[in-house]
Amino acid sequence: AQSVTQLGSHVSVSEGALVLLRCNYSSSVPPYLFWYVQYPNQGLQLLLKYTSAATLVKGINGFEAEFKKSETSFHLTKPSAHMSDAAEYFCAVTGGSYIPTFGRGTSLIVHP
Amino acid sequence: ETGVTQSPTHLIKTRGQQVTLRCSSQSGHNTVSWYQQALGQGPQFIFQYYREEENGRGNFPPRFSGLQFPNYSSELNVNALELDDSALYLCASSLSGMGAGSGNEQFFGPGTRLTVL
């Protein structure tokens, strides 16, 4: 069985501030982990993925995430938020099957 | 290179009707997955097709069915529509038969917004 928990349905930051979006997972086998971004009225776009190589994964648009097995976490960070980062962010896990499980999403709000 | 496209963009149906949604995969991709995204929720996996065969299914009833064609385009059919079927339906294409399960990237279309009245 596998599951994903995204802590905080909304995260609000000021432009230029650190972005931290939290994701905890459970999986009975070593997982693949993904972060996606969804802009209004659009599909999902892959930001980054962990597939058992380096634990610190760098993605597009300055985002990165660190896989921490001991904490079963895969938090998404960006050093400096930009107005264009405002969107919905989804964490997803696949573990042992090809059926991905998505979290409920975190809405990132960026204030000028 | 053409991305994933879906049609129609919006659709309104009444309870009990049937609907067909269409997806054109990214060029060269042989695997397509369909997802249901209810308002305020993450996408839920419906099923996956690889080379015209269903090779994985989520927790959805049989009234959700699909097809994949030789050109790898795909359809999602939903019979006997219920109010709870109102959602954004996303399709995603990828290169391998395992889709997201292999760690391969899935490319998502913009979705079809289905409203059931």
Coordinates of C-alpha atoms in Angstrom, one line a residue:
Chain A
A1 CA 0.0 0.0 0.0
Q2 CA 1.1 3.5 -0.6
S3 CA -0.1 7.0 0.4
V4 CA 0.9 10.6 0.3
T5 CA 0.2 13.4 2.9
Q6 CA 0.7 17.0 1.9
L7 CA 0.7 19.1 5.0
G8 CA -1.1 22.4 4.5
S9 CA -3.7 22.9 1.9
H10 CA -2.5 26.5 1.5
V11 CA 1.0 28.1 1.9
S12 CA 1.5 31.8 1.7
V13 CA 4.9 33.5 1.2
S14 CA 6.2 36.9 0.3
E15 CA 8.0 37.3 -3.0
G16 CA 11.7 36.6 -2.5
A17 CA 11.0 34.4 0.6
L18 CA 11.8 30.7 1.0
V19 CA 9.2 28.2 -0.3
L20 CA 8.7 25.0 1.6
L21 CA 6.0 22.6 0.6
R22 CA 5.8 19.4 2.7
C23 CA 5.2 15.9 1.5
N24 CA 5.3 12.7 3.6
Y25 CA 4.7 9.3 2.0
S26 CA 4.3 5.7 2.9
S27 CA 5.3 2.8 0.7
S28 CA 6.0 -0.9 1.4
V29 CA 8.8 -0.8 -1.2
P30 CA 11.4 1.8 -2.3
P31 CA 9.3 4.5 -3.9
Y32 CA 9.5 6.7 -6.9
L33 CA 8.5 10.2 -5.8
F34 CA 7.3 13.1 -7.9
W35 CA 6.4 16.8 -7.6
Y36 CA 4.0 18.3 -10.1
V37 CA 2.8 21.9 -10.6
Q38 CA -0.7 22.8 -11.9
Y39 CA -1.6 26.3 -13.1
P40 CA -5.3 27.3 -13.4
N41 CA -7.1 25.5 -16.2
Q42 CA -4.0 23.5 -17.2
G43 CA -2.7 20.0 -16.8
L44 CA 0.1 18.9 -14.5
Q45 CA 3.7 19.6 -15.3
L46 CA 6.5 17.6 -13.8
L47 CA 8.8 19.7 -11.6
L48 CA 11.2 16.9 -10.5
K49 CA 11.3 13.2 -9.6
Y50 CA 13.2 10.9 -7.3
T51 CA 14.1 7.4 -8.7
S52 CA 16.6 6.1 -6.2
A53 CA 19.6 8.0 -7.5
A54 CA 20.8 11.2 -5.7
T55 CA 18.7 12.0 -2.6
L56 CA 18.8 15.7 -3.4
V57 CA 16.9 16.2 -6.6
K58 CA 17.0 19.4 -8.6
G59 CA 14.1 20.3 -10.9
I60 CA 12.9 23.1 -13.1
N61 CA 12.2 26.7 -12.2
G62 CA 14.7 26.6 -9.3
F63 CA 12.9 24.0 -7.3
E64 CA 14.5 21.1 -5.5
A65 CA 13.5 18.3 -3.1
E66 CA 15.3 16.0 -0.7
F67 CA 14.4 12.4 -0.2
K68 CA 14.7 11.5 3.5
K69 CA 14.0 7.8 4.0
S70 CA 14.2 8.0 7.8
E71 CA 11.6 10.7 7.8
T72 CA 9.6 9.3 4.9
S73 CA 9.6 12.8 3.5
F74 CA 10.1 14.5 0.1
H75 CA 9.7 18.2 0.8
L76 CA 9.8 20.7 -2.0
T77 CA 11.9 23.9 -1.6
K78 CA 12.8 27.0 -3.5
P79 CA 15.2 29.6 -2.1
S80 CA 13.3 32.7 -3.4
A81 CA 9.7 32.8 -4.4
H82 CA 8.5 34.5 -7.6
M83 CA 5.0 35.7 -8.3
S84 CA 4.9 33.2 -11.2
D85 CA 5.3 30.3 -8.7
A86 CA 1.7 30.8 -7.5
A87 CA 0.0 27.5 -8.4
E88 CA -1.2 24.2 -7.1
Y89 CA 1.5 21.7 -6.2
F90 CA 1.1 17.9 -6.0
C91 CA 3.3 15.3 -4.5
A92 CA 2.9 11.7 -5.9
V93 CA 4.3 8.3 -5.1
T94 CA 4.5 5.0 -6.9
G95 CA 5.8 2.0 -5.0
G96 CA 5.6 -1.5 -6.2
S97 CA 2.9 -0.9 -8.8
Y98 CA 2.5 1.4 -11.7
I99 CA -0.5 3.1 -10.1
P100 CA 0.6 6.5 -8.8
T101 CA -1.0 8.0 -5.7
F102 CA -1.3 11.8 -5.5
G103 CA -1.6 14.0 -2.5
R104 CA -4.5 16.4 -2.2
G105 CA -2.3 19.3 -3.3
T106 CA -1.0 22.5 -1.7
S107 CA -1.9 25.9 -3.1
L108 CA 1.1 28.3 -3.1
I109 CA 0.2 31.9 -2.7
V110 CA 2.9 34.5 -3.3
H111 CA 2.4 38.1 -2.0
P112 CA 4.2 41.0 -3.6
Chain B
E1 CA 6.9 17.9 -31.2
T2 CA 3.1 18.1 -30.4
G3 CA 2.1 17.8 -26.7
V4 CA -0.8 15.9 -25.2
T5 CA -4.2 17.3 -26.3
Q6 CA -7.7 16.6 -25.0
S7 CA -11.1 17.3 -26.3
P8 CA -13.5 18.7 -25.6
T9 CA -12.3 21.3 -23.0
H10 CA -15.6 21.5 -21.3
L11 CA -18.7 19.3 -21.3
I12 CA -22.1 19.4 -19.6
K13 CA -24.2 16.2 -19.3
T14 CA -27.2 15.1 -17.3
R15 CA -27.3 12.2 -14.9
G16 CA -27.7 8.8 -16.6
Q17 CA -26.2 10.0 -19.9
Q18 CA -23.0 8.6 -21.4
V19 CA -19.9 10.6 -22.3
T20 CA -16.7 10.0 -24.4
L21 CA -13.6 12.0 -23.8
R22 CA -10.6 12.0 -26.2
C23 CA -6.9 12.3 -25.8
S24 CA -4.1 12.5 -28.3
S25 CA -0.8 11.3 -26.9
Q26 CA 2.5 13.0 -27.3
S27 CA 4.3 11.9 -30.5
G28 CA 6.1 8.6 -30.0
H29 CA 4.4 7.7 -26.7
N30 CA 2.8 4.3 -26.5
T31 CA 1.3 4.5 -23.0
V32 CA -1.7 6.6 -21.8
S33 CA -3.1 6.9 -18.4
W34 CA -6.4 8.6 -17.4
Y35 CA -7.1 10.4 -14.1
Q36 CA -10.1 11.9 -12.4
Q37 CA -9.5 15.1 -10.5
A38 CA -12.4 16.3 -8.3
L39 CA -12.5 19.9 -7.2
G40 CA -9.9 20.5 -4.5
Q41 CA -8.4 17.0 -4.8
G42 CA -5.4 15.4 -6.3
P43 CA -5.7 13.3 -9.5
Q44 CA -7.0 9.7 -9.0
F45 CA -5.8 7.0 -11.3
I46 CA -8.5 5.5 -13.4
F47 CA -6.6 3.1 -15.8
Q48 CA -3.7 2.8 -18.1
Y49 CA -3.4 1.5 -21.7
Y50 CA -0.2 0.2 -23.3
R51 CA -0.2 -0.8 -26.9
E52 CA -4.0 -0.9 -27.1
E53 CA -4.4 -3.1 -24.0
E54 CA -5.5 -2.1 -20.5
N55 CA -2.6 -2.9 -18.2
G56 CA -3.7 -1.3 -14.9
R57 CA -6.8 0.0 -13.2
G58 CA -7.6 2.0 -10.2
N59 CA -10.6 1.8 -7.9
F60 CA -13.2 2.8 -10.5
P61 CA -16.4 0.9 -11.5
P62 CA -16.7 -0.9 -14.9
R63 CA -18.9 1.9 -16.2
F64 CA -15.6 3.7 -16.7
S65 CA -14.0 2.1 -19.8
G66 CA -11.4 3.1 -22.3
L67 CA -9.8 2.4 -25.7
Q68 CA -6.4 3.0 -27.2
F69 CA -6.0 3.1 -30.9
P70 CA -3.1 2.0 -33.2
N71 CA -2.0 5.7 -33.4
Y72 CA -1.9 5.7 -29.5
S73 CA -4.8 8.2 -29.2
S74 CA -7.2 7.2 -26.5
E75 CA -10.8 7.5 -25.3
L76 CA -12.4 7.5 -21.9
N77 CA -16.0 6.4 -21.8
V78 CA -18.3 6.8 -18.8
N79 CA -21.8 5.3 -18.8
A80 CA -24.7 6.0 -16.6
L81 CA -23.2 9.3 -15.4
E82 CA -23.6 10.3 -11.7
L83 CA -23.4 13.7 -10.1
D84 CA -20.1 12.6 -8.4
D85 CA -18.5 12.1 -11.9
S86 CA -18.3 15.9 -12.2
A87 CA -14.5 16.5 -12.3
L88 CA -11.5 17.4 -14.4
Y89 CA -10.4 14.4 -16.5
L90 CA -6.7 14.3 -17.3
C91 CA -4.9 12.0 -19.6
A92 CA -1.1 11.5 -19.5
S93 CA 1.2 9.9 -22.0
S94 CA 4.5 8.3 -21.5
L95 CA 7.1 6.1 -23.2
S96 CA 7.0 2.9 -21.3
G97 CA 4.3 0.4 -20.4
M98 CA 4.8 1.0 -16.8
G99 CA 4.1 4.7 -17.0
A100 CA 4.7 6.4 -13.7
G101 CA 5.5 3.1 -12.0
S102 CA 8.8 2.9 -13.8
G103 CA 9.8 6.4 -12.9
N104 CA 9.3 7.6 -16.4
E105 CA 7.9 11.1 -16.9
Q106 CA 4.2 11.4 -17.7
F107 CA 3.1 14.3 -19.9
F108 CA -0.3 15.6 -19.0
G109 CA -2.9 17.2 -21.2
P110 CA -4.9 20.2 -20.1
G111 CA -7.9 18.1 -19.2
T112 CA -11.6 18.0 -19.9
R113 CA -13.9 19.6 -17.4
L114 CA -17.1 17.4 -17.1
T115 CA -20.1 18.7 -15.3
V116 CA -23.0 16.4 -14.5
L117 CA -26.3 18.0 -13.7

